[in-house]
GROMACS .gro file of C-alpha atoms in nm:
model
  260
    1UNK     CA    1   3.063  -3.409  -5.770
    2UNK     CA    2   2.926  -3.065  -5.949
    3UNK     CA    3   2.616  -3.293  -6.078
    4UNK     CA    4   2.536  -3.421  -5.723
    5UNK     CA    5   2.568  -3.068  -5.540
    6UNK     CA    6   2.308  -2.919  -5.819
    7UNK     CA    7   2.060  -3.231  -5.751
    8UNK     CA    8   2.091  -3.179  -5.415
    9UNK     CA    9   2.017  -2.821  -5.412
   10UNK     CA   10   1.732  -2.895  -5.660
   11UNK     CA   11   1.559  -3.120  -5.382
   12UNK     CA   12   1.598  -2.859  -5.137
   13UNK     CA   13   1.471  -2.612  -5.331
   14UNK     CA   14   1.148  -2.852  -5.430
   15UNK     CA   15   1.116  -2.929  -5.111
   16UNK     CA   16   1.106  -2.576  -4.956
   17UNK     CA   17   0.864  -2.427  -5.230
   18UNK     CA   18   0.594  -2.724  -5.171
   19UNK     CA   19   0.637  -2.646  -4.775
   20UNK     CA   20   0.613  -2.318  -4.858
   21UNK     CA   21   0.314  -2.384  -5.045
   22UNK     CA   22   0.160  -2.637  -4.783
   23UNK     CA   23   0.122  -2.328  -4.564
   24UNK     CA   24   0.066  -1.996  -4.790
   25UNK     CA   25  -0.251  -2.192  -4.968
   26UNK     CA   26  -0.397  -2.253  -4.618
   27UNK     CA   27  -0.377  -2.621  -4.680
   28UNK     CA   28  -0.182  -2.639  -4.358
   29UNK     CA   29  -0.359  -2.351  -4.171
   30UNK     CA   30  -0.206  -2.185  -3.831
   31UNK     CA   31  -0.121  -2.398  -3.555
   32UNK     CA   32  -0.128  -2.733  -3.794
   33UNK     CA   33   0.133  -2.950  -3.654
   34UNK     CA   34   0.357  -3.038  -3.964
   35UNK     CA   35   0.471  -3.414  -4.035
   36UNK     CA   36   0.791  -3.510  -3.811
   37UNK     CA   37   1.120  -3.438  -4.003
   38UNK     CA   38   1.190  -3.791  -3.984
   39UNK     CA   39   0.906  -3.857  -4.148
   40UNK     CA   40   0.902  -3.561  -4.418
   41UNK     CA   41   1.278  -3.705  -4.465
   42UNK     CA   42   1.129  -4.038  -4.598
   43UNK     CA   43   0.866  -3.892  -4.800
   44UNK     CA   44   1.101  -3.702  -4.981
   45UNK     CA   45   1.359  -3.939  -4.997
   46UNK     CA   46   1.639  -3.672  -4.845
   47UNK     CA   47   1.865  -3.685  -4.529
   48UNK     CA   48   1.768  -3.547  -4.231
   49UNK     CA   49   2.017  -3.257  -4.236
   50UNK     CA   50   1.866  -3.166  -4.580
   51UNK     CA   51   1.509  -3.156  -4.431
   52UNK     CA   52   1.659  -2.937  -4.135
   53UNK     CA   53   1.816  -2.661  -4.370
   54UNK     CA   54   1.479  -2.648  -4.496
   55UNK     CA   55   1.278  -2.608  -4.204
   56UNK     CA   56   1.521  -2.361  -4.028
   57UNK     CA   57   1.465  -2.152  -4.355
   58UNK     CA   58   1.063  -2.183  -4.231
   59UNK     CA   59   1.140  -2.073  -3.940
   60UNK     CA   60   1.349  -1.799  -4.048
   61UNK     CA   61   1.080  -1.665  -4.237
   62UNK     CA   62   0.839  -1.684  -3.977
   63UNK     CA   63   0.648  -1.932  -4.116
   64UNK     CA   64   0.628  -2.224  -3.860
   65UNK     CA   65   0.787  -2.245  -3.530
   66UNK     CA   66   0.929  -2.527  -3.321
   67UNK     CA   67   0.857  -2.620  -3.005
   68UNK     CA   68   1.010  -2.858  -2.759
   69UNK     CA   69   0.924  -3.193  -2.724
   70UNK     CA   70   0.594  -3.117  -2.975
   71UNK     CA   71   0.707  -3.057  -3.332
   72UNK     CA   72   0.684  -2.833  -3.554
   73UNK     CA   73   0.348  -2.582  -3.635
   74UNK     CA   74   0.266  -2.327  -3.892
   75UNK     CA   75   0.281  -1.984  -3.720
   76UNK     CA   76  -0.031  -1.785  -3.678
   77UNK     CA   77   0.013  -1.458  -3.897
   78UNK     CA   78   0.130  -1.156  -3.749
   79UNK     CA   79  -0.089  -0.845  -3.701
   80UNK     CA   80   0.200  -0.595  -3.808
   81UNK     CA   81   0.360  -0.407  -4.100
   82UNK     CA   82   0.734  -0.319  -4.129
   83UNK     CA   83   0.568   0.088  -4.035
   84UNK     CA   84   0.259   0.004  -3.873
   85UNK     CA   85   0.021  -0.226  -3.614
   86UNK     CA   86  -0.298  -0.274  -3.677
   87UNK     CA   87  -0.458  -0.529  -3.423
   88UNK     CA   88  -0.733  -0.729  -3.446
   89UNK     CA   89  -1.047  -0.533  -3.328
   90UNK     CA   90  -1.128  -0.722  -3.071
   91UNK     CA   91  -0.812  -0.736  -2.932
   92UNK     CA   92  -0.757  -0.351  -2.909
   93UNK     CA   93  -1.085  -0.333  -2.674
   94UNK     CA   94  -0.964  -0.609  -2.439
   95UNK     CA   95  -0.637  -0.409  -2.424
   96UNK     CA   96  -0.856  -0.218  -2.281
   97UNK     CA   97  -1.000  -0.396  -1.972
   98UNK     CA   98  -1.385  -0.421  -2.095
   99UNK     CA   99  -1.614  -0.657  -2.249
  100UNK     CA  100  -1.605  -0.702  -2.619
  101UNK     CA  101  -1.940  -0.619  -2.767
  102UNK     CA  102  -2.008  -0.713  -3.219
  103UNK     CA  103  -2.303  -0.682  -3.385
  104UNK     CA  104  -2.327  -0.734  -3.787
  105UNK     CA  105  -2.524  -0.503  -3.990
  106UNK     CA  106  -2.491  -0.614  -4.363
  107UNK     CA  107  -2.377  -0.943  -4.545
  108UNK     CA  108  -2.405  -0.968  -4.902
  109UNK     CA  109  -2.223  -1.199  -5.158
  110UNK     CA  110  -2.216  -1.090  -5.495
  111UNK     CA  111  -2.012  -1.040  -5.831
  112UNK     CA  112  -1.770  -0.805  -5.767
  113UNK     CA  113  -1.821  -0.428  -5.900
  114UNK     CA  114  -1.592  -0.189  -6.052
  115UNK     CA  115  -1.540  -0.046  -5.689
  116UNK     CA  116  -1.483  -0.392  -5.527
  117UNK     CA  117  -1.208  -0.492  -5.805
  118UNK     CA  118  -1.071  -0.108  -5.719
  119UNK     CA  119  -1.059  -0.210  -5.338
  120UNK     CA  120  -0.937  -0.546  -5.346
  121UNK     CA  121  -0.688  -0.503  -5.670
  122UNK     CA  122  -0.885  -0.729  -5.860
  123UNK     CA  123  -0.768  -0.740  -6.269
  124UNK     CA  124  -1.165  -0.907  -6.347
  125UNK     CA  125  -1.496  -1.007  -6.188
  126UNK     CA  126  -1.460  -1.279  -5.946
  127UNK     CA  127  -1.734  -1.354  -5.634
  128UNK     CA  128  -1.664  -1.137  -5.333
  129UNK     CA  129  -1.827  -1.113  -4.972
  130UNK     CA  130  -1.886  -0.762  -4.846
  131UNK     CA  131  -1.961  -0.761  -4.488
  132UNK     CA  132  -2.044  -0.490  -4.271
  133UNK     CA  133  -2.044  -0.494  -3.850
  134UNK     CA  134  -1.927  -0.250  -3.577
  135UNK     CA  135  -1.741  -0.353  -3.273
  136UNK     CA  136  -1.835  -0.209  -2.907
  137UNK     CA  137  -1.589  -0.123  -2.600
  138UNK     CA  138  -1.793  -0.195  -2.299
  139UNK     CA  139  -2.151  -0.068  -2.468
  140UNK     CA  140  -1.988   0.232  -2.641
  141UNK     CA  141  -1.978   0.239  -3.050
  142UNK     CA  142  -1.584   0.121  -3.109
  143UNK     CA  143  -1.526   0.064  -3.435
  144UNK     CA  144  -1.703   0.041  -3.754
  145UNK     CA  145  -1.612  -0.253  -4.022
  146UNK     CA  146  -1.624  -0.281  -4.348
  147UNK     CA  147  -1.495  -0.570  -4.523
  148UNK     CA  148  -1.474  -0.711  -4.898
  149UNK     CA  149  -1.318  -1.100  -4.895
  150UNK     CA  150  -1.218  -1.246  -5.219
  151UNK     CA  151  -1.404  -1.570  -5.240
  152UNK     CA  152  -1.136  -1.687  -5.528
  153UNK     CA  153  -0.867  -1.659  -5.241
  154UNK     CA  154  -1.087  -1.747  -4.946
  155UNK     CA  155  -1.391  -1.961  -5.092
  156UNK     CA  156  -1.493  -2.123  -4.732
  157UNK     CA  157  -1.548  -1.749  -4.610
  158UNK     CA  158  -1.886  -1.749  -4.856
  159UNK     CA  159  -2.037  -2.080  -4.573
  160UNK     CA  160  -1.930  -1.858  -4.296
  161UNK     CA  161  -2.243  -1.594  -4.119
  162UNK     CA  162  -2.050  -1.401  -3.909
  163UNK     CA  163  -2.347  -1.341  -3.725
  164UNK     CA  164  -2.140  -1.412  -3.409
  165UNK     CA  165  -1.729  -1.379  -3.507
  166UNK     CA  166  -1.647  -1.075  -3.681
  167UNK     CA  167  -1.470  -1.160  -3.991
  168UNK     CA  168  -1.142  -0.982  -3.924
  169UNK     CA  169  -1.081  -1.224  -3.617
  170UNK     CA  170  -1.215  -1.495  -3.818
  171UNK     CA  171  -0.968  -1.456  -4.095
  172UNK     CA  172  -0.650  -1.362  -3.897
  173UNK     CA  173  -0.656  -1.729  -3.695
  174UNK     CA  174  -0.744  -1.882  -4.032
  175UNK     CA  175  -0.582  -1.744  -4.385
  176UNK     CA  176  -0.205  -1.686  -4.382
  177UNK     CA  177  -0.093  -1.366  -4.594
  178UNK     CA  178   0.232  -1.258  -4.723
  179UNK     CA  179   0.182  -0.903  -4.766
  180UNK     CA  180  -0.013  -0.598  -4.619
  181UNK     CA  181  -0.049  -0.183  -4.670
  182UNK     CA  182  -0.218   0.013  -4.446
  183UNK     CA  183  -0.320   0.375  -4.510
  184UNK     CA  184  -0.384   0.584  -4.235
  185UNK     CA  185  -0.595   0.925  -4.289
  186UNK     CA  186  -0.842   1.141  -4.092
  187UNK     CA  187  -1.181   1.226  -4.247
  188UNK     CA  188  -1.543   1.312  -4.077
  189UNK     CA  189  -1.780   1.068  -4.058
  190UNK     CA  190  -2.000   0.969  -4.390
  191UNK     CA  191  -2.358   0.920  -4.297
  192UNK     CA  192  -2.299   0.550  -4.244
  193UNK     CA  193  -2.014   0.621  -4.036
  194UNK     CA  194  -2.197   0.853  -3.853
  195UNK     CA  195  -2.533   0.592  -3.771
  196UNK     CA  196  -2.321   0.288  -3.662
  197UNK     CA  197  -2.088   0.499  -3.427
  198UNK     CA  198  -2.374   0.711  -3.269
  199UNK     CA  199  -2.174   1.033  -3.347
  200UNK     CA  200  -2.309   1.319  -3.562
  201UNK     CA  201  -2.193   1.328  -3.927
  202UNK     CA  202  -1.891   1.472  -4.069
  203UNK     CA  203  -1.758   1.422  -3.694
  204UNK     CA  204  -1.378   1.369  -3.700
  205UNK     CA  205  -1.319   1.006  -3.748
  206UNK     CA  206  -0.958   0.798  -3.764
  207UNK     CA  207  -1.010   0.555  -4.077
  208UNK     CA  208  -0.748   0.259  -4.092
  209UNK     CA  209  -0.754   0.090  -4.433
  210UNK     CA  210  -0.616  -0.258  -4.489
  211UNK     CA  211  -0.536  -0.462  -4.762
  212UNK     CA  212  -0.399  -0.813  -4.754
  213UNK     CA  213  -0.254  -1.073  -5.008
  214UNK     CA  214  -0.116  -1.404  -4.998
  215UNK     CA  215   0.108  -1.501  -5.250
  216UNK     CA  216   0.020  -1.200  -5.482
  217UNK     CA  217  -0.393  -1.304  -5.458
  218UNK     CA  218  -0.592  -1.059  -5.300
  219UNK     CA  219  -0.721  -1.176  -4.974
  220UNK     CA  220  -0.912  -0.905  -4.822
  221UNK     CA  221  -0.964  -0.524  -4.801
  222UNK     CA  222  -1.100  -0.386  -4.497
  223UNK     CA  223  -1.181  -0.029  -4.409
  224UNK     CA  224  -1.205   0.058  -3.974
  225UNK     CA  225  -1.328   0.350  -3.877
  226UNK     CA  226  -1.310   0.499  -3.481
  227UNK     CA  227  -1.452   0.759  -3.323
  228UNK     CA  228  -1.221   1.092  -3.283
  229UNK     CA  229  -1.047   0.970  -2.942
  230UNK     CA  230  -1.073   0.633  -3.009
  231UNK     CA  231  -0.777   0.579  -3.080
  232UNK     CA  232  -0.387   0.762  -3.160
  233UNK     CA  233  -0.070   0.731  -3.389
  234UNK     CA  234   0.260   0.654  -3.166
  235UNK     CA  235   0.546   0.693  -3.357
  236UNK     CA  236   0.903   0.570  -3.171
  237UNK     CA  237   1.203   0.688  -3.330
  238UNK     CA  238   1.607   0.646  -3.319
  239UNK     CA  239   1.858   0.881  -3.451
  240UNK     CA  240   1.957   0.909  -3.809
  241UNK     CA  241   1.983   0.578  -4.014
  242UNK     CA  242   1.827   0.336  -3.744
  243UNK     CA  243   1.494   0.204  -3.776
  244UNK     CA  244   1.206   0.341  -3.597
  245UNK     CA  245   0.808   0.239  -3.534
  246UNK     CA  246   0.459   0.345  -3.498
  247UNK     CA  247   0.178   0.190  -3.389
  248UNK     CA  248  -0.191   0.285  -3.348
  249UNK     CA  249  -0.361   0.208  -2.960
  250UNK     CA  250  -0.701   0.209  -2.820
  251UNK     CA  251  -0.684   0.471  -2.605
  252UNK     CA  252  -0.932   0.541  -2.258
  253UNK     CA  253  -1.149   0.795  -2.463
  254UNK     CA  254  -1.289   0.469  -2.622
  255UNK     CA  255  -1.468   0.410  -2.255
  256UNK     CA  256  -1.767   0.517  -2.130
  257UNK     CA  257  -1.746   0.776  -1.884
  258UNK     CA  258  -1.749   0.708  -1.527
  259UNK     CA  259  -2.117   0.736  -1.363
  260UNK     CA  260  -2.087   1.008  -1.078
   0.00000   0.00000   0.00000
């Protein structure tokens, strides 16, 4: 009886770390419709209650959800930290009511440098895509981007131009990670800064740096910088011992101001 509960639990356990797998390699990307359980009860040769512990664990962990009547999909990956929210670019200016403008300034692949492998946590040289654009809110200077993308985790990223999708909204509907820290700091605006966002150097500037993995690999470091009023640090808090939040928002200094 002992013998049978341990094989048991070995299948589940196989079972959960290739589903696991299935989704955290990209293999089954966000919003793939995973087989039936019926049918991922035959393949592994389990009962159907077995294949259900396992995908309520998926669920659990935010990995796929299930919807009625459709199945079962792999989750698109959420935009937050446990301390901080960091949307997608273009989704902070539509929270703002105006048209979405990109433009990219740089794309180069290369080996990665001392600096890159610093960024991205890289332990040696591996291929990396730097890419460099700047978001607009209506036709005002947003955001400035600056990306490095580890090939070795992302390789299809190295066919991509991103001559029309910036590659932070390209990678958040496409690569699932596990992990994320984001550093939040104030600093004036470098010279490159300065160009992109129209505003004179050393100008005060908040900088939002991101780094992403996905099962320990590197995925992607990303450095945003906004114009002083761009944008502001909202922290929520509870008393003593209960969890609180912040978040970062677009705010309406981001806009043009009104003609008149």
């Amino acid at each position: 009886m002992a013998a049978a509960r341990t094989a048991s639990k070995s299948l589940h356990e196989r079972i959960l770390t290739e589903l696991r797998h299935q989704i955290l390699s990209g293999a089954w990307p966000p919003g793939h419709r995973i087989p039936y359980e019926l049918d991922l009860s035959a393949q592994y040769g389990c009962s159907r209650m077995t294949m259900n512990k396992v995908l309520t664990e998926l669920v659990t962990a935010g990995l796929i959800e299930r919807r009625r009547h459709a199945g079962s999909f792999v989750r698109q990956p959420k935009s937050q930290s446990a301390i901080l929210e960091v949307k997608d670019v273009e989704s902070e200016v539509s929270e703002l009511g105006v048209p979405h403008g990109y433009e990219l300034l740089a794309r180069h692949k290369r080996r990665s440098t001392a600096a890159d492998r610093k960024a991205l946590g890289l332990t040696e040289a591996a291929p990396v895509l730097e890419v460099i654009c700047r978001h607009f809110a209506a036709s005002r200077p947003f955001c400035l981007e600056q990306r490095l993308i580890n090939l070795v985790a992302v390789p299809e990223a190295a066919e991509q131009s991103f001559s029309v999708m910036a590659p932070g909204s390209w990678l958040v509907t496409r690569v699932p990670w596990t992990e994320a820290e984001h550093r939040v700091r104030a600093a004036g605006a470098d010279p490159e800064a300065a160009t992109a966002l129209e505003i004179t150097e050393g100008a005060a500037c908040l900088v939002v740096e991101r780094q992403t993995w996905n099962a320990a690999n590197p995925v992607t470091f990303a450095r945003l910088t906004y114009p002083s009023g761009a944008h502001e640090l909202v922290a929520h808090f509870k008393p003593a011992r209960m969890k609180g939040e912040a978040v970062t928002r677009p705010t309406d200094a981001a806009l043009p101001a009104a003609a008149g």
